[in-house]
Short mmCIF file of C-alpha atoms in Angstrom, two decimals:
data_model
loop_
_atom_site.label_atom_id
_atom_site.label_comp_id
_atom_site.label_asym_id
_atom_site.label_seq_id
_atom_site.Cartn_x
_atom_site.Cartn_y
_atom_site.Cartn_z
CA MET A 131 -15.96 16.42 -31.75
CA PRO A 132 -12.31 16.98 -29.62
CA LYS A 133 -9.82 14.15 -30.03
CA LEU A 134 -8.84 12.70 -27.24
CA GLU A 135 -5.27 13.07 -25.72
CA PRO A 136 -3.48 10.29 -23.90
CA TYR A 137 -3.57 11.28 -20.26
CA SER A 138 -1.38 14.10 -18.64
CA ARG A 139 -1.29 16.41 -16.52
CA LYS A 140 -2.04 18.99 -18.12
CA LEU A 141 -4.85 18.24 -19.85
CA PRO A 142 -8.11 19.80 -17.92
CA TYR A 143 -10.02 16.14 -18.09
CA SER A 144 -8.53 12.91 -17.11
CA TYR A 145 -9.66 9.52 -17.36
CA GLN A 146 -11.89 7.16 -14.74
CA LEU A 147 -11.24 3.13 -16.06
CA GLY A 148 -13.25 0.54 -15.10
CA VAL A 149 -16.81 0.34 -15.22
CA PHE A 150 -17.20 0.06 -11.13
CA PRO A 151 -15.26 3.51 -10.33
CA ALA A 152 -17.36 4.65 -13.07
CA LEU A 153 -20.24 4.46 -11.52
CA MET A 154 -18.38 5.89 -8.47
CA LEU A 155 -18.27 8.94 -10.35
CA LEU A 156 -20.81 9.29 -11.31
CA GLU A 157 -22.63 8.78 -8.19
CA ALA A 158 -20.08 11.17 -6.11
CA ARG A 159 -19.44 13.88 -9.01
CA PRO A 160 -21.99 13.72 -12.25
CA GLU A 161 -21.62 17.40 -13.52
CA CYS A 162 -18.20 16.55 -13.96
CA ALA A 163 -18.58 13.39 -16.05
CA ALA A 164 -18.36 14.75 -19.90
CA ARG A 165 -18.39 11.22 -22.26
CA LEU A 166 -18.60 8.22 -21.61
CA LEU A 167 -16.09 5.41 -23.11
CA LEU A 168 -17.12 1.75 -24.54
CA HIS A 169 -15.90 -1.13 -25.67
CA PRO A 170 -18.04 -3.27 -28.16
CA GLN A 171 -17.56 -6.56 -26.89
CA GLY A 172 -18.81 -5.13 -23.04
CA LEU A 173 -21.96 -3.92 -24.27
CA GLU A 174 -23.74 -6.95 -22.66
CA ASN A 175 -21.98 -5.96 -19.49
CA GLU A 176 -24.61 -5.24 -16.35
CA GLY A 177 -22.32 -2.52 -15.32
CA VAL A 178 -21.73 -1.04 -18.50
CA ILE A 179 -25.56 -1.19 -19.04
CA LYS A 180 -26.18 0.57 -16.00
CA LEU A 181 -23.66 3.71 -17.05
CA ARG A 182 -25.66 3.96 -20.43
CA GLU A 183 -28.70 4.97 -18.50
CA ILE A 184 -27.17 7.43 -15.91
CA CYS A 185 -25.50 9.10 -18.31
CA ALA A 186 -28.36 9.31 -20.40
CA LYS A 187 -30.17 10.43 -18.40
CA LEU A 188 -27.33 13.07 -17.36
CA GLY A 189 -26.91 13.91 -20.96
CA VAL A 190 -23.68 12.75 -20.89
CA ARG A 191 -22.37 11.56 -24.43
CA GLU A 192 -21.31 8.17 -24.87
CA GLU A 193 -19.16 6.49 -28.22
CA LEU A 194 -17.19 3.43 -29.17
CA ALA A 195 -13.56 3.96 -27.91
CA GLU A 196 -11.76 0.96 -27.80
CA ARG A 197 -8.48 2.26 -29.04
CA VAL A 198 -8.63 4.97 -26.79
CA LEU A 199 -9.85 2.73 -23.47
CA ARG A 200 -7.01 0.72 -24.37
CA ARG A 201 -4.21 2.74 -24.59
CA GLU A 202 -5.16 4.59 -21.28
CA SER A 203 -5.94 0.98 -19.15
CA LYS A 204 -3.26 -1.01 -21.12
CA LYS A 205 -5.71 -3.60 -20.72
CA ASP A 206 -7.80 -5.17 -24.00
CA ASN A 207 -10.83 -5.91 -21.37
CA CYS A 208 -11.57 -2.31 -20.21
CA PHE A 209 -15.44 -2.32 -20.65
CA ALA A 210 -15.94 1.14 -20.19
CA GLY A 211 -14.59 4.17 -19.11
CA LEU A 212 -15.35 8.12 -18.31
CA VAL A 213 -13.63 11.12 -19.72
CA PHE A 214 -14.37 14.04 -16.77
CA ASN A 215 -13.11 16.81 -16.09
CA LYS A 216 -10.67 18.28 -13.81
CA TYR A 217 -12.81 19.99 -10.70
CA ASP A 218 -11.98 22.25 -7.74
CA CYS A 219 -12.98 21.63 -4.33
CA ALA A 220 -12.64 23.73 -0.76
CA LEU A 221 -11.88 21.95 2.54
CA ASP A 222 -14.90 22.06 5.45
CA PRO A 223 -13.05 24.03 7.51
CA SER A 224 -15.62 22.33 10.92
CA LEU A 225 -14.24 18.67 10.27
CA ASN A 226 -10.78 17.02 10.19
CA HIS A 227 -8.06 17.13 7.40
CA ALA A 228 -5.07 14.59 5.76
CA VAL A 229 -2.32 17.06 4.54
CA LEU A 230 -0.45 15.03 2.28
CA CYS A 231 3.06 16.97 1.76
CA GLN A 232 4.66 16.43 -1.60
CA ILE A 233 3.31 12.87 -2.03
CA SER A 234 5.25 11.78 -5.26
CA ASP A 235 3.77 7.65 -5.77
CA ALA A 236 0.35 7.27 -7.53
CA GLY A 237 -0.72 4.16 -5.87
CA ASN A 238 0.14 5.57 -2.72
CA ALA A 239 -1.88 8.91 -2.96
CA GLY A 240 -4.65 5.98 -3.89
CA THR A 241 -4.53 3.47 -1.47
CA ALA A 242 -4.17 6.41 1.18
CA MET A 243 -7.44 8.29 -0.29
CA ARG A 244 -9.09 4.78 0.00
CA SER A 245 -8.11 4.65 4.04
CA LEU A 246 -9.00 8.03 4.60
CA LEU A 247 -12.50 8.02 3.21
CA GLY A 248 -12.76 4.05 5.11
CA PHE A 249 -12.13 5.94 8.09
CA GLY A 250 -13.97 9.03 8.42
CA VAL A 251 -11.91 12.07 7.23
CA LYS A 252 -13.01 13.60 3.64
CA ASP A 253 -10.52 16.62 3.64
CA VAL A 254 -7.77 16.60 1.85
CA ALA A 255 -4.74 19.09 1.50
CA VAL A 256 -2.23 17.80 -1.08
CA VAL A 257 0.61 20.29 -1.09
CA LYS A 258 3.14 20.21 -4.23
CA PRO A 259 4.84 19.71 -5.80
CA CYS A 260 2.78 16.39 -5.92
CA VAL A 261 1.63 12.91 -8.15
CA ASP A 262 -1.38 14.70 -10.50
CA VAL A 263 -4.87 13.93 -7.88
CA PHE A 264 -6.51 13.85 -11.27
CA ASP A 265 -3.60 10.36 -12.62
CA PRO A 266 -5.59 7.90 -13.20
CA HIS A 267 -3.32 5.57 -11.60
CA VAL A 268 -4.38 7.58 -8.14
CA LEU A 269 -7.74 7.02 -8.63
CA ARG A 270 -7.55 3.43 -9.98
CA ALA A 271 -5.46 3.04 -6.21
CA SER A 272 -8.45 4.64 -4.50
CA MET A 273 -10.95 2.29 -5.55
CA GLY A 274 -13.31 5.41 -6.41
CA ALA A 275 -13.10 7.27 -3.12
CA PHE A 276 -11.25 10.09 -4.98
CA PHE A 277 -14.41 11.17 -6.06
CA LYS A 278 -16.16 11.03 -2.58
CA LEU A 279 -14.00 12.96 -0.82
CA ARG A 280 -12.40 16.60 -0.91
CA VAL A 281 -8.91 16.94 -2.17
CA LYS A 282 -7.43 20.49 -2.92
CA VAL A 283 -4.21 20.86 -4.31
CA TYR A 284 -2.20 23.55 -2.38
CA GLU A 285 0.81 25.13 -3.69
CA ASN A 286 2.97 24.81 -0.35
CA PHE A 287 2.67 24.13 3.35
CA ASP A 288 1.93 28.00 4.25
CA ASP A 289 -0.59 28.46 2.03
CA TYR A 290 -2.96 25.62 3.98
CA ARG A 291 -1.69 27.04 7.24
CA ALA A 292 -2.82 30.58 6.29
CA GLU A 293 -6.12 29.09 5.47
CA PHE A 294 -6.67 27.32 8.72
CA PRO A 295 -4.79 29.03 11.37
CA ASP A 296 -6.43 28.17 13.84
CA ARG A 297 -7.08 24.61 14.45
CA PRO A 298 -4.35 22.16 15.98
CA LEU A 299 -1.69 20.19 13.97
CA TYR A 300 0.15 16.85 13.83
CA PRO A 301 2.91 16.16 12.01
CA PHE A 302 3.68 12.23 11.39
CA MET A 303 7.41 12.16 11.78
CA LEU A 304 10.17 9.13 12.49
CA ASP A 305 11.60 10.69 15.62
CA ALA A 306 8.88 12.76 17.13
CA SER A 307 8.71 12.35 20.74
CA LYS A 308 5.38 10.90 21.33
CA PRO A 309 4.20 7.85 20.61
CA LEU A 310 0.50 7.44 18.27
CA ASN A 311 -2.09 6.24 21.05
CA GLU A 312 -0.67 9.18 23.82
CA VAL A 313 -1.64 11.99 21.19
CA ALA A 314 -4.44 10.77 19.53
CA ARG A 315 -6.17 9.86 23.28
CA ALA A 316 -6.13 13.79 23.54
CA ALA A 317 -6.82 15.27 20.07
CA ARG A 318 -9.81 17.39 19.95
CA PRO A 319 -10.95 17.69 16.41
CA PRO A 320 -11.03 19.60 13.83
CA PHE A 321 -7.25 18.88 13.71
CA SER A 322 -5.21 17.72 10.82
CA LEU A 323 -2.64 15.01 10.20
CA VAL A 324 -0.19 15.85 8.14
CA PHE A 325 2.32 13.20 6.46
CA GLY A 326 5.55 14.23 4.67
CA ASN A 327 6.98 12.18 1.38
CA GLU A 328 8.15 9.07 0.39
CA ALA A 329 11.81 9.36 0.01
CA ALA A 330 12.26 12.55 3.29
CA GLY A 331 9.51 12.50 5.69
CA LEU A 332 8.37 16.04 6.35
CA PRO A 333 11.27 18.90 7.10
CA PRO A 334 12.49 19.26 11.30
CA VAL A 335 10.38 22.82 11.56
CA PHE A 336 6.95 20.74 11.26
CA ALA A 337 7.85 19.52 14.82
CA THR A 338 7.23 23.43 15.70
CA TYR A 339 4.12 23.03 13.65
CA GLY A 340 2.03 21.03 16.47
CA GLN A 341 2.39 18.29 18.67
CA SER A 342 4.30 15.54 16.14
CA VAL A 343 3.68 12.29 16.95
CA ARG A 344 5.29 8.82 16.04
CA ILE A 345 3.79 5.20 15.05
CA PRO A 346 6.33 2.71 16.92
CA GLN A 347 7.79 0.45 15.21
CA SER A 348 10.85 -1.90 15.17
CA ASP A 349 14.49 -0.72 14.17
CA GLU A 350 14.35 -3.45 12.20
CA ILE A 351 12.87 -1.61 9.37
CA ASP A 352 13.35 2.36 8.25
CA SER A 353 9.89 3.45 7.58
CA LEU A 354 7.01 2.49 7.07
CA ASN A 355 4.75 2.70 4.09
CA LEU A 356 3.17 5.99 3.38
CA ALA A 357 -0.04 4.58 2.72
CA VAL A 358 0.32 2.63 5.54
CA ALA A 359 1.73 4.92 7.98
CA VAL A 360 -1.71 7.55 6.99
CA SER A 361 -4.12 4.25 7.65
CA VAL A 362 -2.57 3.59 10.97
CA GLY A 363 -1.61 7.33 11.80
CA THR A 364 -5.80 7.89 10.92
CA TYR A 365 -7.32 5.03 12.24
CA THR A 366 -5.71 5.35 15.65
CA PHE A 367 -6.86 9.15 15.62
CA MET A 368 -10.23 8.22 14.56
CA ASN A 369 -10.86 5.59 17.21
CA GLY A 370 -13.94 4.62 15.42
CA GLU A 371 -15.85 7.85 14.64
CA TRP A 372 -16.69 6.91 11.76
CA GLU A 373 -19.13 4.42 12.75
CA MET A 374 -20.87 7.13 15.01
CA GLY A 375 -22.81 8.94 12.04
CA ASN A 376 -20.03 11.84 12.56
CA GLY A 377 -19.12 11.79 8.73
CA LYS A 378 -20.56 14.27 6.59
CA MET B 188 29.42 -20.36 -15.13
CA PRO B 189 25.98 -21.43 -15.90
CA LYS B 190 23.97 -17.94 -17.70
CA LEU B 191 21.38 -16.36 -16.04
CA GLU B 192 18.03 -16.96 -16.48
CA PRO B 193 15.23 -13.94 -16.76
CA TYR B 194 13.35 -14.56 -12.73
CA SER B 195 10.38 -17.02 -13.05
CA ARG B 196 8.61 -18.57 -10.08
CA LYS B 197 10.24 -21.90 -11.40
CA LEU B 198 13.84 -21.07 -10.86
CA PRO B 199 15.29 -21.93 -7.53
CA TYR B 200 17.17 -18.96 -7.55
CA SER B 201 15.55 -14.93 -7.99
CA TYR B 202 17.47 -11.39 -7.76
CA GLN B 203 17.54 -8.50 -4.84
CA LEU B 204 18.31 -5.38 -6.58
CA GLY B 205 19.55 -2.29 -5.67
CA VAL B 206 22.57 -1.70 -3.24
CA PHE B 207 20.51 -1.26 0.07
CA PRO B 208 18.37 -4.17 -0.42
CA ALA B 209 21.66 -6.02 -0.85
CA LEU B 210 23.11 -5.14 1.69
CA MET B 211 20.47 -6.13 4.16
CA LEU B 212 20.31 -9.51 2.48
CA LEU B 213 24.25 -10.16 2.99
CA GLU B 214 23.15 -9.20 6.28
CA ALA B 215 20.19 -10.95 6.93
CA ARG B 216 20.69 -14.48 4.89
CA PRO B 217 24.50 -14.16 3.84
CA GLU B 218 24.81 -18.15 3.58
CA CYS B 219 21.57 -17.72 0.25
CA ALA B 220 23.67 -15.06 -1.58
CA ALA B 221 25.01 -16.66 -4.97
CA ARG B 222 26.07 -13.91 -7.33
CA LEU B 223 26.77 -10.10 -7.04
CA LEU B 224 25.53 -8.14 -10.09
CA LEU B 225 27.52 -4.70 -10.34
CA HIS B 226 27.14 -1.78 -13.16
CA PRO B 227 29.88 -0.37 -14.50
CA GLN B 228 28.73 2.64 -13.45
CA GLY B 229 28.14 2.24 -10.19
CA LEU B 230 31.78 0.99 -9.08
CA GLU B 231 32.51 4.44 -6.87
CA ASN B 232 29.11 3.88 -4.97
CA GLU B 233 29.72 3.49 -1.59
CA GLY B 234 27.14 1.74 -1.07
CA VAL B 235 28.60 -1.11 -4.01
CA ILE B 236 32.06 -0.70 -2.36
CA LYS B 237 30.68 -2.61 0.92
CA LEU B 238 28.62 -4.69 -0.98
CA ARG B 239 31.70 -6.18 -2.76
CA GLU B 240 34.00 -6.21 0.46
CA ILE B 241 31.12 -8.37 1.80
CA CYS B 242 30.90 -10.62 -0.61
CA ALA B 243 34.68 -10.95 -0.72
CA LYS B 244 34.92 -12.69 2.59
CA LEU B 245 31.85 -14.60 1.68
CA GLY B 246 32.65 -16.38 -0.80
CA VAL B 247 30.41 -14.72 -3.45
CA ARG B 248 31.25 -14.49 -6.59
CA GLU B 249 31.22 -10.83 -8.30
CA GLU B 250 31.14 -9.59 -12.14
CA LEU B 251 30.02 -7.18 -14.62
CA ALA B 252 26.19 -7.42 -15.23
CA GLU B 253 24.81 -4.59 -16.90
CA ARG B 254 22.74 -6.28 -19.25
CA VAL B 255 20.77 -8.45 -16.81
CA LEU B 256 20.59 -5.14 -13.82
CA ARG B 257 18.56 -3.52 -16.39
CA ARG B 258 17.16 -6.69 -17.51
CA GLU B 259 15.68 -7.68 -14.57
CA SER B 260 15.46 -3.47 -12.29
CA LYS B 261 14.54 -2.30 -16.15
CA LYS B 262 16.40 1.11 -14.77
CA ASP B 263 19.30 1.64 -16.40
CA ASN B 264 20.52 2.68 -13.21
CA CYS B 265 20.44 -0.50 -10.93
CA PHE B 266 24.21 -0.20 -9.84
CA ALA B 267 23.92 -3.57 -8.35
CA GLY B 268 21.80 -6.78 -7.50
CA LEU B 269 22.06 -9.67 -6.18
CA VAL B 270 21.36 -13.52 -7.23
CA PHE B 271 20.35 -15.83 -4.43
CA ASN B 272 19.25 -19.48 -4.17
CA LYS B 273 15.49 -19.67 -2.58
CA TYR B 274 15.25 -20.67 0.77
CA ASP B 275 12.86 -22.57 3.44
CA CYS B 276 11.72 -21.06 6.71
CA ALA B 277 10.25 -23.12 9.74
CA LEU B 278 8.25 -20.84 11.77
CA ASP B 279 8.74 -19.99 15.58
CA PRO B 280 5.77 -21.96 17.67
CA SER B 281 6.74 -19.56 20.70
CA LEU B 282 5.97 -16.29 18.94
CA ASN B 283 2.74 -14.14 17.16
CA HIS B 284 2.27 -15.49 13.35
CA ALA B 285 0.70 -13.82 10.22
CA VAL B 286 -1.21 -15.83 7.77
CA LEU B 287 -2.09 -14.57 4.23
CA CYS B 288 -3.99 -16.52 2.75
CA GLN B 289 -4.13 -16.43 -1.30
CA ILE B 290 -1.95 -13.16 -1.71
CA SER B 291 -2.11 -12.43 -5.12
CA ASP B 292 -0.30 -8.70 -5.59
CA ALA B 293 3.18 -8.46 -5.22
CA GLY B 294 3.21 -5.27 -3.96
CA ASN B 295 0.55 -5.77 -1.01
CA ALA B 296 2.75 -8.80 0.04
CA GLY B 297 5.58 -6.81 0.25
CA THR B 298 4.51 -3.92 2.07
CA ALA B 299 2.09 -6.01 4.39
CA MET B 300 5.95 -7.88 5.57
CA ARG B 301 7.31 -4.72 5.51
CA SER B 302 4.63 -3.45 8.05
CA LEU B 303 4.96 -7.33 10.10
CA LEU B 304 8.40 -6.63 10.48
CA GLY B 305 8.08 -2.85 11.33
CA PHE B 306 4.75 -4.01 13.64
CA GLY B 307 7.00 -7.24 15.63
CA VAL B 308 5.40 -9.95 13.93
CA LYS B 309 9.34 -11.60 12.18
CA ASP B 310 6.73 -14.92 11.59
CA VAL B 311 4.10 -15.36 8.10
CA ALA B 312 2.57 -18.18 6.46
CA VAL B 313 1.57 -17.30 3.16
CA VAL B 314 -1.07 -20.05 1.91
CA LYS B 315 -1.09 -20.91 -1.92
CA PRO B 316 -2.29 -20.13 -4.40
CA CYS B 317 -0.23 -16.65 -3.79
CA VAL B 318 2.33 -14.53 -5.36
CA ASP B 319 5.59 -16.13 -5.59
CA VAL B 320 7.23 -14.34 -1.93
CA PHE B 321 10.69 -14.32 -3.70
CA ASP B 322 9.76 -12.49 -7.07
CA PRO B 323 12.01 -8.91 -6.89
CA HIS B 324 8.21 -7.08 -6.87
CA VAL B 325 7.54 -8.96 -3.10
CA LEU B 326 11.42 -8.03 -2.50
CA ARG B 327 11.11 -4.69 -3.84
CA ALA B 328 7.75 -3.75 -2.34
CA SER B 329 8.99 -4.91 1.14
CA MET B 330 11.88 -3.52 1.49
CA GLY B 331 14.50 -5.63 2.49
CA ALA B 332 12.04 -6.72 5.28
CA PHE B 333 11.27 -10.07 3.23
CA PHE B 334 15.23 -11.70 4.60
CA LYS B 335 14.54 -10.70 8.04
CA LEU B 336 11.55 -12.09 8.50
CA ARG B 337 10.36 -16.61 8.65
CA VAL B 338 8.51 -16.60 5.60
CA LYS B 339 6.76 -19.65 4.90
CA VAL B 340 4.39 -21.73 1.93
CA TYR B 341 1.72 -23.72 3.07
CA GLU B 342 0.12 -25.75 0.24
CA ASN B 343 -3.74 -24.77 2.35
CA PHE B 344 -4.46 -23.66 5.24
CA ASP B 345 -5.48 -26.91 6.69
CA ASP B 346 -1.35 -27.77 6.55
CA TYR B 347 -1.09 -24.28 8.50
CA ARG B 348 -3.60 -25.41 11.30
CA ALA B 349 -2.50 -29.44 11.85
CA GLU B 350 1.06 -27.88 12.07
CA PHE B 351 -0.33 -25.03 14.98
CA PRO B 352 -3.42 -26.92 16.03
CA ASP B 353 -3.93 -24.70 19.85
CA ARG B 354 -2.92 -21.03 19.42
CA PRO B 355 -5.99 -18.65 19.15
CA LEU B 356 -7.00 -17.63 15.55
CA TYR B 357 -7.94 -14.02 14.11
CA PRO B 358 -9.55 -14.17 11.25
CA PHE B 359 -10.22 -10.50 9.26
CA MET B 360 -13.74 -10.83 7.73
CA LEU B 361 -15.89 -7.87 6.97
CA ASP B 362 -18.38 -9.13 8.32
CA ALA B 363 -16.95 -10.39 11.85
CA SER B 364 -19.01 -9.86 14.15
CA LYS B 365 -16.61 -8.16 16.77
CA PRO B 366 -14.10 -4.49 15.95
CA LEU B 367 -11.20 -5.01 16.15
CA ASN B 368 -10.02 -2.64 19.31
CA GLU B 369 -12.12 -4.64 21.51
CA VAL B 370 -10.82 -8.23 20.19
CA ALA B 371 -6.93 -7.13 20.35
CA ARG B 372 -7.43 -5.93 23.40
CA ALA B 373 -8.55 -9.33 24.77
CA ALA B 374 -6.27 -11.12 22.99
CA ARG B 375 -2.74 -13.16 24.52
CA PRO B 376 -0.20 -14.38 22.04
CA PRO B 377 0.95 -16.63 20.85
CA PHE B 378 -1.82 -15.95 18.45
CA SER B 379 -2.06 -16.02 14.15
CA LEU B 380 -3.28 -13.10 12.50
CA VAL B 381 -5.02 -14.64 8.96
CA PHE B 382 -5.85 -12.30 6.18
CA GLY B 383 -7.95 -13.21 3.17
CA ASN B 384 -7.15 -12.27 -0.45
CA GLU B 385 -7.76 -9.24 -2.21
CA ALA B 386 -10.70 -9.65 -4.31
CA ALA B 387 -12.72 -12.21 -2.04
CA GLY B 388 -11.03 -12.02 1.63
CA LEU B 389 -11.61 -15.37 3.53
CA PRO B 390 -14.44 -17.68 3.24
CA PRO B 391 -16.99 -17.66 5.93
CA VAL B 392 -15.76 -20.91 7.19
CA PHE B 393 -12.91 -19.06 8.29
CA ALA B 394 -15.85 -17.58 11.52
CA THR B 395 -15.24 -21.06 12.40
CA TYR B 396 -11.75 -20.97 13.35
CA GLY B 397 -11.36 -18.27 15.67
CA GLN B 398 -12.58 -15.07 16.54
CA SER B 399 -13.33 -13.05 13.76
CA VAL B 400 -12.08 -9.28 13.65
CA ARG B 401 -13.89 -5.96 11.44
CA ILE B 402 -11.64 -3.54 11.27
CA PRO B 403 -14.23 -0.46 11.83
CA GLN B 404 -14.71 1.17 8.08
CA SER B 405 -16.98 4.00 6.88
CA ASP B 406 -19.30 1.59 4.35
CA GLU B 407 -18.36 4.37 1.46
CA ILE B 408 -15.52 2.12 1.07
CA ASP B 409 -16.01 -1.56 -0.15
CA SER B 410 -12.95 -2.95 1.26
CA LEU B 411 -9.25 -1.55 3.30
CA ASN B 412 -6.24 -2.67 0.70
CA LEU B 413 -5.05 -5.45 1.99
CA ALA B 414 -1.70 -4.20 2.98
CA VAL B 415 -2.77 -1.93 5.07
CA ALA B 416 -5.37 -4.12 6.67
CA VAL B 417 -2.47 -5.81 7.57
CA SER B 418 -0.89 -3.52 8.68
CA VAL B 419 -3.55 -1.44 10.98
CA GLY B 420 -4.49 -5.13 12.77
CA THR B 421 -0.86 -5.96 13.21
CA TYR B 422 -0.53 -2.43 14.72
CA THR B 423 -3.56 -2.70 17.16
CA PHE B 424 -2.76 -6.45 18.01
CA MET B 425 0.60 -5.75 18.37
CA ASN B 426 0.73 -2.27 20.30
CA GLY B 427 4.04 -1.41 21.14
CA GLU B 428 5.20 -5.11 22.10
CA TRP B 429 8.26 -4.77 19.49
CA GLU B 430 8.97 -1.86 21.46
CA MET B 431 9.14 -3.46 24.73
CA GLY B 432 11.89 -6.16 23.37
CA ASN B 433 9.37 -9.04 22.90
CA GLY B 434 10.66 -9.56 19.73
CA LYS B 435 12.82 -12.08 18.45
#
């Protein structure tokens, strides 16, 4: 039984901590679950009982691992967690995408993913250098949404463009000429919404890749939080489509 | 010269850490600045030079305080910070408000405030129990926006309603009957957008206080992040008004 290492982006596995998010992982990606970690004080917990039932059916080994749970969650009362194998996804070419370029903050990445799932964009390209998408902080902020998305990491933006050469790109830029609502009204799916990183946004060359988009905002702020920009942009572009059964 | 205590919500003062946010504090609330804290290695920094000039003009005392900066920022390279006196604000009865009920996460509170300023809502009611709005984590997430807002803390929601009895209230609720875009189109300012806390949202009684609002979202997520909900809701209700010079 190999020893579980502290989380690192170099490892082939990661940790999904917490009872509810672990249940979401089992629902969405049962084939990735590797080991169920249990806290001796959580065995009566209803969610833990359910986790153990599902893992038993899947043949996922369980073990008491209070120390590992405490180390990875930095909490004393984390009742359960799953060790899972990192995996690859392909993006669906027929659906809308979000492209997160060089996103560096794990909380922003996870919160953006939660919104993307909520607003019906299930295909997410993440362009390096970026946070490890399997970082437990990303998973935690995504509230389990990560496992219901198709997330693919690209070495650079050109690789993404080469794979999907024919779709309209909408780069979000502070100095774009057209405001969000106007561009969103004219957009025809499948499209890609492209966002830059927290500090610098997208480089000017992105304005030549497609119709750039500005989220109208007061000049009293420098910019919006990145997860907020992704959410407002996606909400406006999708405009309720996720309620009409168009999601896959 | 009194000793500077570690930040606590009980203290009459707090800390604004970082060069750029400290400059924003001096611009927006110069009368609250109490002491300028300097790191010996940051004295050549352009922003620090500007901070020192403004503080000299204002008569704000400066001091080398590497230890306090490190303690409060938990970083070694925080070049400057301001000690400032907490202050009270009154909300403008003629303008739109956001009401954050029992918000508990400092990052959400600050990120929501950044968006509110960006989308032209400068009057923010915060209903207890809640995070200390002067908590350095709130200020940091707000990226300086906090000081440009009028933030008032209320003991309970009834106190807020009693002070502003005549305006329409729009409580954001997961089970509201009407979707965001429809309600926002019909809204007439000045109105109040009301948001519940991270875990539980607003109690059902809020649906009787005004027209409740639902942000359309896939049933694959339980809810949106609170700062995201505030941002998407406010963006849609304000619909570009902040670009037409209507902000105060």
